[in-house]
Amino acid sequence: MTAEQTQHGGVGRFTLDTRLTGALGGRTAQALERAFGYRTVGDLLGHYPRRYALRGELTALASLPLDENVTIVAEVIEVRERTMRSRRGSILEVKISDGTGILTLTFFNQAWRSRELVPGARGIFAGKVGDYRGARQLAHPDYELFDDEAPASPTDASVKRWAEAPIPIYPATGALASWQLAKAIALLLDGLDPVPDPVPAAVRSAHGLLSHRDALERVHRPEAERDWKAARRTLRFTEAIVLQTTLLLRRAELRAHAATARHPSPDGLLARFDDALPFELTGDQVEVGGQISEDLAEPVPMNRLVQGEVGSGKTVVALRAMLAVADSGGQSALLAPTEVLAAQHLRSIVRMLGPDLSSQLVPTLLTGQLPTAERRKALLRAAAGQSRIVVGTHALIGETVSFADLGLVVVDEQHRFGVEQREALRLKGRQPPHVLVLTATPIPRTVAMTVFGDLDVSTIRELPAGRAGIESHVVPLAERPGWRARVWERLAEEVEQGRQGFVVCPAIEPKVAEEADPAAEQEADAPSSAPAASVASILEELAAAPRFAGIRVAPLHGRMASDEKDATMRAFAAGEIDVLVATTVIEVGVDVPNASVMVVADADRFGVSQLHQLRGRVGRGGLPGLCLLVTAAPPGSLARQRVDAVAATLDGFELARVDLELRQEGDVLGANQSGGRSSLKLLRVARDGDVIADARESAATLLAADPELATHPALAAAVRRRLDDDATGFLSKG
Ligand code: ADP
Ligand code: MG
């Protein structure tokens, strides 16, 4: 901070916790809260510039987006005043240019502005782009001219400095223009008391970082490009270290509870299961299995995430963990995202266990929609410890469910379960159970570290041998509308060869979307206004197609009763249905090896990982799979790029990376993270892997020496603020 800026102050003294009402006055504070939810000085100082403009820089006027708030650096080239005929008054028209185009500014009854808006004046103009008789214009824009700041003599040394000082461009709204924000922020910086530094001094100097105060100053009032660059680097690292410290503390807290160590017995259930297994475990399955059994043998709760492609054999790995727990008399609960999947998990577990182990372990389904008598029986079995594997949905977390000795909780598909739900389950056991989370959504290492930093991560990359592979094609209806008929033709051909297929649609009826799938909603762009392909409309279409005369087609979607859904899945698995026309209820885990075709209608309405999951439903047995991604999205659109990306590779990790690039960061971290008051502002998971890794290492070192952060009160305070955010939903994606 320069002496001059200090002089400026005298307005008041602020800390980061000072209310904006006190610092800026009621009206401005109100506007800021309405626009961004900001309440404190710290909130507003965390409103970093979106970018920096240079005084010499002329933004492309040629490509101004209609109806958007823009900020432009330009020069006045012409000023005209005329009186209006229809109404009394005058209109001032000011043409400005940036060399790429010309834009008209209009002011009504403000002729006096022609005194300052003179040709040659340069400044920064902001407003909402409107259209007047085919020409772009800004009506009553806000502006600030550079002129009065311009140094008198062009040879002056300060000329260069003035010309080079970047102008911060803030995320603005119609009510709050960029420089209004800049002015408010400058006022706060001038009155800001020394701020505590969340990053300890030793870490700062080791990484060449600025002090927090200095970083705030330079990010908002840079004198040169290097200022804001250094400031951003510091602030990014700060975000990373606060997040990593939070996650490591949470992990330590989880591990502070005692759990029962579970050892498989030499000739026990697990050994019998392994002996009877009809296939060899893959190398990755063996390795991950080893990591899990090491965790289980510890007297602290396991918290492990197993990620692996659809069909990579995660269920087998989880089942082996359940058997290890059963060996010591413990029970396991398996949570699936839907009733259909819970029922299917139960069936495949019974099948894999075989009759002997099944009768000993009594795998039991416990879902919300069971008939009362059956539900009561299931509850008893769980409570008495007779059932050592209980499979269910969220209902398992219900208050009435209790276990005799819950040793392990397996959560299939983390994304649907929030941290709170995991917590509730943890409280079910006398001691916290071990927790194993399975996900088929491949998560890049950096995301895993950021989002699931309190979990250990295992990865199964290898697919079991003998998979025949999947061929994927985009069916681009925008360019080739005629290919629609060929899709049904291909589907019919497969069925005629004794195979089965899925057609997945985004909606149930033309106007009824499948019940909220938050992941899908977040991933997909705003869908186009054309009605989405629906289960009902496709059933109708297939019923009318002569080619489908002898083909058994059935619907499956979330509005069917759960026993109906279950019966349909069973019939499909038994080969009594040839084609399922479904919504994403079949997304995860459905395992029918004879299914060879997956048709996704309006594929652009699904997210990358969802499409990848859907595709994983076919090609599971020895049959080659075929995935047809039908889309009417125009080539090159973001929606189409997603579909093309899925067709281009089967590598889930590669897709996860592409997905990160195509998506907004907010979606990766959950809706909360994109909000105005979110605590991750500059850190980008896709880009800042190194920063995250460095910060994690620093956080681990700090915590190893000082687990309570007693000597780092500012970091501890930042972590507490972070945890307050968490309480309102951070990290819980479900
Ligand atoms: P995931 O849960 O990861 O999608 P599953 O555990 O359901 O995968 O396994 C998919 C299919 O592959 C199942 O039919 C399973 O029995 C089979 N499978 C699992 N592991 C192997 C293996 N090592 N070799 C052959 N088949 C396997
Ligand atoms: Mg599975």
Tab-separated table of C-alpha atoms in Angstrom, residues 382-527:
chain	number	residue	atom	x	y	z
A	382	ALA	CA	-31.070	-56.551	10.977
A	383	ALA	CA	-31.644	-55.821	14.658
A	384	ALA	CA	-31.005	-59.390	15.745
A	385	GLY	CA	-27.830	-59.654	13.726
A	386	GLN	CA	-29.192	-62.650	11.830
A	387	SER	CA	-28.781	-60.878	8.517
A	388	ARG	CA	-25.159	-60.053	8.063
A	389	ILE	CA	-25.693	-58.269	4.760
A	390	VAL	CA	-28.497	-55.734	4.588
A	391	VAL	CA	-29.121	-54.046	1.261
A	392	GLY	CA	-31.236	-50.946	0.904
A	393	THR	CA	-31.619	-47.324	-0.027
A	394	HIS	CA	-31.754	-44.194	2.086
A	395	ALA	CA	-34.449	-45.946	4.101
A	396	LEU	CA	-31.632	-47.829	5.799
A	397	ILE	CA	-30.690	-44.612	7.516
A	398	GLY	CA	-34.237	-44.296	8.858
A	399	GLU	CA	-34.557	-44.062	12.584
A	400	THR	CA	-36.374	-47.360	13.004
A	401	VAL	CA	-33.547	-49.414	11.521
A	402	SER	CA	-31.046	-50.759	13.994
A	403	PHE	CA	-28.269	-53.284	13.725
A	404	ALA	CA	-26.838	-55.746	16.234
A	405	ASP	CA	-23.248	-55.112	15.172
A	406	LEU	CA	-22.822	-52.878	12.167
A	407	GLY	CA	-19.218	-53.249	11.071
A	408	LEU	CA	-19.198	-51.910	7.519
A	409	VAL	CA	-21.232	-49.528	5.423
A	410	VAL	CA	-20.822	-49.726	1.662
A	411	VAL	CA	-22.197	-46.767	-0.268
A	412	ASP	CA	-22.680	-47.427	-3.961
A	413	GLU	CA	-22.377	-44.215	-5.959
A	414	GLN	CA	-21.151	-41.509	-3.651
A	415	HIS	CA	-22.695	-38.762	-5.715
A	416	ARG	CA	-26.166	-39.466	-4.503
A	417	PHE	CA	-25.272	-39.535	-0.862
A	418	GLY	CA	-24.309	-36.486	1.079
A	419	VAL	CA	-21.832	-36.264	3.876
A	420	GLU	CA	-24.677	-35.900	6.346
A	421	GLN	CA	-26.193	-39.188	5.275
A	422	ARG	CA	-22.877	-40.902	5.678
A	423	GLU	CA	-22.701	-39.342	9.122
A	424	ALA	CA	-26.158	-40.575	10.092
A	425	LEU	CA	-25.195	-44.101	9.129
A	426	ARG	CA	-21.979	-43.898	11.011
A	427	LEU	CA	-24.000	-43.270	14.143
A	428	LYS	CA	-25.923	-46.508	13.627
A	429	GLY	CA	-23.225	-48.767	14.992
A	430	ARG	CA	-22.226	-49.010	18.637
A	431	GLN	CA	-18.893	-47.859	17.348
A	432	PRO	CA	-18.540	-46.047	14.062
A	433	PRO	CA	-18.498	-48.646	11.271
A	434	HIS	CA	-15.919	-48.798	8.523
A	435	VAL	CA	-17.093	-46.991	5.409
A	436	LEU	CA	-16.436	-47.982	1.821
A	437	VAL	CA	-17.701	-45.766	-0.971
A	438	LEU	CA	-17.968	-47.079	-4.524
A	439	THR	CA	-18.137	-44.822	-7.519
A	440	ALA	CA	-18.120	-45.541	-11.228
A	441	THR	CA	-17.604	-41.881	-11.996
A	442	PRO	CA	-13.893	-41.633	-12.488
A	443	ILE	CA	-12.569	-38.752	-10.511
A	444	PRO	CA	-9.334	-37.059	-11.475
A	445	ARG	CA	-6.822	-37.123	-8.669
A	446	THR	CA	-7.119	-33.415	-8.009
A	447	VAL	CA	-10.868	-33.584	-7.655
A	448	ALA	CA	-10.616	-36.573	-5.389
A	449	MET	CA	-8.195	-34.633	-3.256
A	450	THR	CA	-10.347	-31.536	-3.234
A	451	VAL	CA	-13.789	-32.950	-2.871
A	452	PHE	CA	-13.160	-36.237	-1.151
A	453	GLY	CA	-10.012	-35.237	0.684
A	454	ASP	CA	-11.265	-36.904	3.845
A	455	LEU	CA	-11.356	-40.277	2.085
A	456	ASP	CA	-8.555	-42.557	0.997
A	457	VAL	CA	-8.858	-43.365	-2.666
A	458	SER	CA	-8.360	-46.705	-4.416
A	459	THR	CA	-8.655	-47.131	-8.146
A	460	ILE	CA	-9.581	-50.124	-10.272
A	461	ARG	CA	-8.454	-49.378	-13.801
A	462	GLU	CA	-8.304	-52.827	-15.262
A	463	LEU	CA	-11.437	-54.434	-16.655
A	464	PRO	CA	-11.931	-58.181	-16.218
A	465	ALA	CA	-10.601	-60.070	-19.211
A	466	GLY	CA	-12.950	-61.328	-21.870
A	467	ARG	CA	-14.885	-58.101	-22.350
A	468	ALA	CA	-15.678	-57.778	-26.027
A	469	GLY	CA	-15.635	-53.978	-26.025
A	470	ILE	CA	-18.103	-51.298	-26.963
A	471	GLU	CA	-18.462	-49.435	-30.208
A	472	SER	CA	-19.855	-45.927	-29.840
A	473	HIS	CA	-21.374	-43.733	-32.522
A	474	VAL	CA	-22.950	-40.321	-32.577
A	475	VAL	CA	-26.145	-40.253	-34.633
A	476	PRO	CA	-26.189	-36.599	-35.697
A	477	LEU	CA	-29.792	-35.832	-36.557
A	478	ALA	CA	-28.961	-32.178	-37.194
A	479	GLU	CA	-26.969	-33.217	-40.233
A	480	ARG	CA	-28.596	-36.561	-40.997
A	481	PRO	CA	-32.248	-36.680	-39.966
A	482	GLY	CA	-32.716	-39.877	-41.979
A	483	TRP	CA	-30.487	-41.856	-39.612
A	484	ARG	CA	-33.207	-42.042	-37.019
A	485	ALA	CA	-34.856	-44.936	-38.860
A	486	ARG	CA	-31.500	-46.697	-39.071
A	487	VAL	CA	-31.169	-46.581	-35.299
A	488	TRP	CA	-34.348	-48.621	-34.871
A	489	GLU	CA	-33.207	-50.894	-37.647
A	490	ARG	CA	-29.930	-51.675	-35.817
A	491	LEU	CA	-31.795	-52.255	-32.572
A	492	ALA	CA	-34.161	-54.694	-34.280
A	493	GLU	CA	-31.229	-56.536	-35.860
A	494	GLU	CA	-29.585	-57.119	-32.506
A	495	VAL	CA	-32.829	-58.410	-31.032
A	496	GLU	CA	-33.233	-60.779	-33.953
A	497	GLN	CA	-29.845	-62.225	-33.053
A	498	GLY	CA	-31.129	-62.973	-29.572
A	499	ARG	CA	-29.661	-59.920	-27.858
A	500	GLN	CA	-31.352	-57.229	-25.834
A	501	GLY	CA	-31.210	-53.464	-25.798
A	502	PHE	CA	-32.013	-50.261	-23.993
A	503	VAL	CA	-33.430	-47.013	-25.269
A	504	VAL	CA	-32.831	-44.270	-22.719
A	505	CYS	CA	-34.781	-40.996	-22.879
A	506	PRO	CA	-34.517	-37.817	-20.863
A	507	ALA	CA	-38.258	-37.680	-20.102
A	508	ILE	CA	-41.108	-39.999	-19.141
A	509	GLU	CA	-43.839	-38.287	-21.115
A	510	PRO	CA	-43.427	-35.468	-23.584
A	511	LYS	CA	-43.754	-32.966	-20.745
A	512	VAL	CA	-42.679	-34.975	-17.703
A	513	ALA	CA	-39.002	-35.081	-16.903
A	514	GLU	CA	-37.637	-37.967	-14.869
A	515	GLU	CA	-37.732	-36.917	-11.240
A	516	ALA	CA	-34.967	-34.569	-10.386
A	517	ASP	CA	-31.587	-36.016	-10.992
A	518	PRO	CA	-29.510	-33.171	-9.641
A	519	ALA	CA	-26.331	-34.511	-11.178
A	520	ALA	CA	-27.885	-34.527	-14.614
A	521	GLU	CA	-29.365	-31.109	-14.176
A	522	GLN	CA	-26.070	-29.698	-13.170
A	523	GLU	CA	-24.163	-31.358	-15.916
A	524	ALA	CA	-26.328	-30.660	-18.874
A	525	ASP	CA	-26.645	-27.229	-20.428
A	526	ALA	CA	-30.004	-25.640	-20.310
A	527	PRO	CA	-31.807	-27.964	-22.670
